[in-house]
Amino acid sequence: MQTGLRLYQAIIDQSQTLDIEFEVAASACEFSADLLMSCFGEPTREKPHDLYEILTRKRINAISKFLDCSGFRVFLLADVFKWHDYRLISSSSVFVVDKAQLEGKANEAASYLRSVVQANIFGSPEFIVEEFVAATWSKTLAEACTKVDVSYRKLLSWKNRVTTPGLGDLKEVRLIAEAMEMGTPIVMGSLGLLQRQDFLLHEELIDFEKELNAALDVEIW
């Protein structure tokens, strides 16, 4: 299945629920209809785009508002997380195992995610970068980046809060998490790619299992 197709379907479904044109729905999510469609191989006036390159924080927040769901569910619908990102779970994509298996995995993932939120590591890039250097038995950040094959300039920029990683940086974020032997969500949270607000809905902490299952319940048609 194409990456993020459930997100596309969820936006279409919501536009039908609200009885509005798809163009209006796309605009509410901070896309033009053509730009959004170009991520999914649809006929459009736009050149093809990688969903992760254009799914910015502004758009994640807008989609969350439009779908009336958590930012975390937007990440799930966009296929951002794989089971190995949780580190506690061994399998492949969240969307390629059967529903019976998913019930147990959803419980396990939910438990892990609660621990991530409780750790309160959001927006602490200095901490995660220092831990990365230590975990790779390096003396400097440059040495650690060379060992793991991630961009020193990029990671230094993240550490100093000059820039924040986007979904287009997932490959490097995963390499850092793997080198540290910890779950990707912790690294994403520390670097600011995931935010605490992504785990809130109407100012209340989300029900993790409900959000996991709600993302899986979107049917492609």
mmCIF file of C-alpha atoms in Angstrom:
data_model
loop_
_atom_site.group_PDB
_atom_site.id
_atom_site.type_symbol
_atom_site.label_atom_id
_atom_site.label_comp_id
_atom_site.label_asym_id
_atom_site.label_seq_id
_atom_site.Cartn_x
_atom_site.Cartn_y
_atom_site.Cartn_z
ATOM 1 C CA MET A 1 0.000 0.000 0.000
ATOM 2 C CA GLN A 2 1.261 3.468 -0.872
ATOM 3 C CA THR A 3 2.777 5.443 1.994
ATOM 4 C CA GLY A 4 0.237 7.646 3.744
ATOM 5 C CA LEU A 5 -2.752 6.441 1.759
ATOM 6 C CA ARG A 6 -4.876 6.177 4.899
ATOM 7 C CA LEU A 7 -4.227 9.852 5.605
ATOM 8 C CA TYR A 8 -5.443 10.755 2.123
ATOM 9 C CA GLN A 9 -8.515 8.556 2.584
ATOM 10 C CA ALA A 10 -9.246 10.049 6.015
ATOM 11 C CA ILE A 11 -9.269 13.558 4.523
ATOM 12 C CA ILE A 12 -11.589 12.404 1.731
ATOM 13 C CA ASP A 13 -13.886 10.690 4.245
ATOM 14 C CA GLN A 14 -14.053 13.801 6.413
ATOM 15 C CA SER A 15 -14.846 16.004 3.420
ATOM 16 C CA GLN A 16 -17.788 13.725 2.650
ATOM 17 C CA THR A 17 -18.917 13.695 6.282
ATOM 18 C CA LEU A 18 -18.870 17.503 6.319
ATOM 19 C CA ASP A 19 -20.411 17.633 2.825
ATOM 20 C CA ILE A 20 -17.708 19.908 1.433
ATOM 21 C CA GLU A 21 -15.656 19.797 -1.757
ATOM 22 C CA PHE A 22 -12.291 18.047 -1.645
ATOM 23 C CA GLU A 23 -10.607 21.320 -2.632
ATOM 24 C CA VAL A 24 -12.045 22.965 0.494
ATOM 25 C CA ALA A 25 -10.920 20.040 2.654
ATOM 26 C CA ALA A 26 -7.394 20.171 1.221
ATOM 27 C CA SER A 27 -7.245 23.922 1.841
ATOM 28 C CA ALA A 28 -8.315 23.396 5.468
ATOM 29 C CA CYS A 29 -5.292 21.096 5.763
ATOM 30 C CA GLU A 30 -3.004 23.785 4.259
ATOM 31 C CA PHE A 31 -2.635 22.025 0.885
ATOM 32 C CA SER A 32 -3.901 22.809 -2.561
ATOM 33 C CA ALA A 33 -5.949 19.897 -3.873
ATOM 34 C CA ASP A 34 -3.382 19.329 -6.633
ATOM 35 C CA LEU A 35 -0.442 19.287 -4.214
ATOM 36 C CA LEU A 36 -2.116 16.765 -1.921
ATOM 37 C CA MET A 37 -3.175 14.559 -4.832
ATOM 38 C CA SER A 38 0.346 14.658 -6.282
ATOM 39 C CA CYS A 39 1.588 12.643 -3.289
ATOM 40 C CA PHE A 40 -0.631 9.700 -4.192
ATOM 41 C CA GLY A 41 -0.233 9.254 -7.930
ATOM 42 C CA GLU A 42 -3.467 11.029 -8.810
ATOM 43 C CA PRO A 43 -3.861 12.963 -12.094
ATOM 44 C CA THR A 44 -2.909 16.523 -11.216
ATOM 45 C CA ARG A 45 -1.301 19.667 -12.546
ATOM 46 C CA GLU A 46 1.477 19.284 -9.965
ATOM 47 C CA LYS A 47 4.614 17.196 -10.375
ATOM 48 C CA PRO A 48 4.768 14.142 -8.054
ATOM 49 C CA HIS A 49 5.760 14.962 -4.472
ATOM 50 C CA ASP A 50 7.069 12.906 -1.564
ATOM 51 C CA LEU A 51 4.448 13.182 1.194
ATOM 52 C CA TYR A 52 7.082 13.448 3.919
ATOM 53 C CA GLU A 53 8.810 16.363 2.219
ATOM 54 C CA ILE A 54 5.644 18.489 2.298
ATOM 55 C CA LEU A 55 3.975 17.209 5.494
ATOM 56 C CA THR A 56 5.241 20.095 7.618
ATOM 57 C CA ARG A 57 4.394 20.846 11.241
ATOM 58 C CA LYS A 58 1.919 23.509 10.085
ATOM 59 C CA ARG A 59 0.119 20.946 7.933
ATOM 60 C CA ILE A 60 0.197 18.246 10.616
ATOM 61 C CA ASN A 61 -1.525 20.659 12.993
ATOM 62 C CA ALA A 62 -4.055 21.683 10.337
ATOM 63 C CA ILE A 63 -4.905 18.066 9.474
ATOM 64 C CA SER A 64 -5.277 17.263 13.172
ATOM 65 C CA LYS A 65 -7.763 20.116 13.515
ATOM 66 C CA PHE A 66 -9.664 19.162 10.356
ATOM 67 C CA LEU A 67 -9.956 15.484 11.309
ATOM 68 C CA ASP A 68 -10.559 16.361 14.978
ATOM 69 C CA CYS A 69 -7.879 13.899 16.029
ATOM 70 C CA SER A 70 -4.499 13.971 17.710
ATOM 71 C CA GLY A 71 -1.332 14.866 15.867
ATOM 72 C CA PHE A 72 -0.129 11.397 16.791
ATOM 73 C CA ARG A 73 -2.965 9.876 14.754
ATOM 74 C CA VAL A 74 -1.890 12.015 11.792
ATOM 75 C CA PHE A 75 1.591 10.473 12.093
ATOM 76 C CA LEU A 76 0.014 7.004 12.190
ATOM 77 C CA LEU A 77 -2.206 7.676 9.171
ATOM 78 C CA ALA A 78 0.854 8.919 7.294
ATOM 79 C CA ASP A 79 2.674 5.620 8.009
ATOM 80 C CA VAL A 80 5.429 7.417 9.906
ATOM 81 C CA PHE A 81 5.776 4.718 12.544
ATOM 82 C CA LYS A 82 6.810 1.126 11.980
ATOM 83 C CA TRP A 83 6.704 -1.458 14.739
ATOM 84 C CA HIS A 84 10.485 -1.527 15.009
ATOM 85 C CA ASP A 85 10.399 2.187 15.897
ATOM 86 C CA TYR A 86 8.945 1.229 19.262
ATOM 87 C CA ARG A 87 11.919 -1.051 19.876
ATOM 88 C CA LEU A 88 9.775 -3.252 22.155
ATOM 89 C CA ILE A 89 7.867 -4.695 19.234
ATOM 90 C CA SER A 90 9.284 -6.960 16.544
ATOM 91 C CA SER A 91 7.518 -6.882 13.186
ATOM 92 C CA SER A 92 7.303 -4.680 10.166
ATOM 93 C CA SER A 93 4.787 -2.026 9.219
ATOM 94 C CA VAL A 94 1.876 -1.188 11.481
ATOM 95 C CA PHE A 95 -0.377 -1.725 8.506
ATOM 96 C CA VAL A 96 0.717 -5.121 7.211
ATOM 97 C CA VAL A 97 -0.258 -7.472 10.031
ATOM 98 C CA ASP A 98 -3.715 -8.873 10.552
ATOM 99 C CA LYS A 99 -6.230 -7.354 12.967
ATOM 100 C CA ALA A 100 -5.931 -10.159 15.546
ATOM 101 C CA GLN A 101 -2.185 -9.593 15.830
ATOM 102 C CA LEU A 102 -2.684 -5.851 15.987
ATOM 103 C CA GLU A 103 -4.777 -5.956 19.140
ATOM 104 C CA GLY A 104 -1.870 -7.269 21.200
ATOM 105 C CA LYS A 105 0.617 -5.035 19.431
ATOM 106 C CA ALA A 106 -1.562 -1.973 19.986
ATOM 107 C CA ASN A 107 -1.520 -2.672 23.731
ATOM 108 C CA GLU A 108 2.254 -2.994 23.689
ATOM 109 C CA ALA A 109 2.735 0.146 21.602
ATOM 110 C CA ALA A 110 0.327 2.119 23.795
ATOM 111 C CA SER A 111 2.246 1.144 26.922
ATOM 112 C CA TYR A 112 5.509 2.233 25.330
ATOM 113 C CA LEU A 113 4.079 5.555 24.166
ATOM 114 C CA ARG A 114 2.733 6.344 27.618
ATOM 115 C CA SER A 115 6.271 5.945 28.940
ATOM 116 C CA VAL A 116 7.554 8.339 26.257
ATOM 117 C CA VAL A 117 5.065 11.023 27.300
ATOM 118 C CA GLN A 118 5.767 10.476 31.003
ATOM 119 C CA ALA A 119 9.506 10.839 30.378
ATOM 120 C CA ASN A 120 8.808 14.437 29.297
ATOM 121 C CA ILE A 121 11.796 14.643 26.983
ATOM 122 C CA PHE A 122 10.073 16.852 24.401
ATOM 123 C CA GLY A 123 12.167 19.671 22.989
ATOM 124 C CA SER A 124 15.452 18.701 24.637
ATOM 125 C CA PRO A 125 17.842 18.263 21.678
ATOM 126 C CA GLU A 126 20.963 18.954 23.740
ATOM 127 C CA PHE A 127 20.196 15.973 25.971
ATOM 128 C CA ILE A 128 19.608 13.510 23.138
ATOM 129 C CA VAL A 129 22.692 14.672 21.220
ATOM 130 C CA GLU A 130 24.904 14.241 24.288
ATOM 131 C CA GLU A 131 23.449 10.777 24.816
ATOM 132 C CA PHE A 132 24.095 9.984 21.145
ATOM 133 C CA VAL A 133 27.774 10.916 21.478
ATOM 134 C CA ALA A 134 28.116 8.798 24.615
ATOM 135 C CA ALA A 135 26.246 5.828 23.127
ATOM 136 C CA THR A 136 28.625 5.694 20.155
ATOM 137 C CA TRP A 137 31.698 5.872 22.415
ATOM 138 C CA SER A 138 32.756 9.070 20.688
ATOM 139 C CA LYS A 139 34.666 12.087 21.955
ATOM 140 C CA THR A 140 32.893 14.607 19.750
ATOM 141 C CA LEU A 141 29.625 14.968 17.879
ATOM 142 C CA ALA A 142 31.536 14.997 14.600
ATOM 143 C CA GLU A 143 33.073 11.612 15.441
ATOM 144 C CA ALA A 144 29.675 10.156 16.379
ATOM 145 C CA CYS A 145 28.111 11.391 13.145
ATOM 146 C CA THR A 146 30.927 9.865 11.097
ATOM 147 C CA LYS A 147 30.476 6.495 12.809
ATOM 148 C CA VAL A 148 26.716 6.404 12.239
ATOM 149 C CA ASP A 149 26.715 8.157 8.844
ATOM 150 C CA VAL A 150 24.478 11.089 9.720
ATOM 151 C CA SER A 151 25.036 14.717 8.764
ATOM 152 C CA TYR A 152 27.130 16.556 11.345
ATOM 153 C CA ARG A 153 25.953 19.970 10.172
ATOM 154 C CA LYS A 154 22.330 18.921 10.336
ATOM 155 C CA LEU A 155 22.592 17.377 13.802
ATOM 156 C CA LEU A 156 24.542 20.376 15.109
ATOM 157 C CA SER A 157 21.778 22.623 13.776
ATOM 158 C CA TRP A 158 19.170 20.506 15.577
ATOM 159 C CA LYS A 159 21.172 20.538 18.799
ATOM 160 C CA ASN A 160 21.467 24.335 18.712
ATOM 161 C CA ARG A 161 17.762 24.711 17.818
ATOM 162 C CA VAL A 162 18.618 26.508 14.589
ATOM 163 C CA THR A 163 16.402 24.063 12.713
ATOM 164 C CA THR A 164 14.043 21.249 13.650
ATOM 165 C CA PRO A 165 13.990 17.915 11.811
ATOM 166 C CA GLY A 166 11.080 17.168 9.528
ATOM 167 C CA LEU A 167 9.627 13.906 8.270
ATOM 168 C CA GLY A 168 12.098 14.057 5.404
ATOM 169 C CA ASP A 169 14.811 13.473 8.018
ATOM 170 C CA LEU A 170 13.333 10.209 9.321
ATOM 171 C CA LYS A 171 16.159 8.086 7.925
ATOM 172 C CA GLU A 172 18.759 9.958 9.963
ATOM 173 C CA VAL A 173 16.548 10.083 13.055
ATOM 174 C CA ARG A 174 16.174 6.294 12.872
ATOM 175 C CA LEU A 175 19.938 5.844 12.514
ATOM 176 C CA ILE A 176 20.465 7.920 15.659
ATOM 177 C CA ALA A 177 17.827 5.929 17.565
ATOM 178 C CA GLU A 178 19.346 2.637 16.423
ATOM 179 C CA ALA A 179 22.822 3.721 17.510
ATOM 180 C CA MET A 180 21.403 4.609 20.925
ATOM 181 C CA GLU A 181 19.337 1.407 21.123
ATOM 182 C CA MET A 182 16.169 3.270 21.970
ATOM 183 C CA GLY A 183 12.776 3.831 20.382
ATOM 184 C CA THR A 184 12.491 6.322 17.552
ATOM 185 C CA PRO A 185 9.639 8.298 19.238
ATOM 186 C CA ILE A 186 11.963 9.314 22.097
ATOM 187 C CA VAL A 187 14.507 10.713 19.655
ATOM 188 C CA MET A 188 11.775 12.383 17.599
ATOM 189 C CA GLY A 189 10.366 13.972 20.748
ATOM 190 C CA SER A 190 13.705 15.226 22.001
ATOM 191 C CA LEU A 191 14.558 16.755 18.639
ATOM 192 C CA GLY A 192 11.144 18.418 18.299
ATOM 193 C CA LEU A 193 9.783 16.383 15.404
ATOM 194 C CA LEU A 194 7.193 14.962 17.787
ATOM 195 C CA GLN A 195 5.659 17.399 20.264
ATOM 196 C CA ARG A 196 3.786 16.844 23.486
ATOM 197 C CA GLN A 197 0.717 18.458 21.912
ATOM 198 C CA ASP A 198 0.633 15.548 19.450
ATOM 199 C CA PHE A 199 -0.489 13.347 22.324
ATOM 200 C CA LEU A 200 -3.282 15.672 23.413
ATOM 201 C CA LEU A 201 -6.816 16.005 22.069
ATOM 202 C CA HIS A 202 -9.054 18.774 23.378
ATOM 203 C CA GLU A 203 -6.301 19.430 25.948
ATOM 204 C CA GLU A 204 -6.612 15.903 27.353
ATOM 205 C CA LEU A 205 -4.051 13.098 27.068
ATOM 206 C CA ILE A 206 -5.157 10.747 24.310
ATOM 207 C CA ASP A 207 -6.210 7.140 24.716
ATOM 208 C CA PHE A 208 -3.252 5.565 22.922
ATOM 209 C CA GLU A 209 -4.954 2.298 22.028
ATOM 210 C CA LYS A 210 -7.982 4.150 20.684
ATOM 211 C CA GLU A 211 -5.788 6.330 18.471
ATOM 212 C CA LEU A 212 -3.794 3.345 17.211
ATOM 213 C CA ASN A 213 -6.945 1.428 16.355
ATOM 214 C CA ALA A 214 -8.721 4.454 14.861
ATOM 215 C CA ALA A 215 -5.852 4.913 12.404
ATOM 216 C CA LEU A 216 -6.050 1.257 11.420
ATOM 217 C CA ASP A 217 -9.823 1.407 10.961
ATOM 218 C CA VAL A 218 -9.630 3.789 7.989
ATOM 219 C CA GLU A 219 -10.677 1.719 4.975
ATOM 220 C CA ILE A 220 -9.153 2.399 1.577
ATOM 221 C CA TRP A 221 -11.662 2.398 -1.261
#
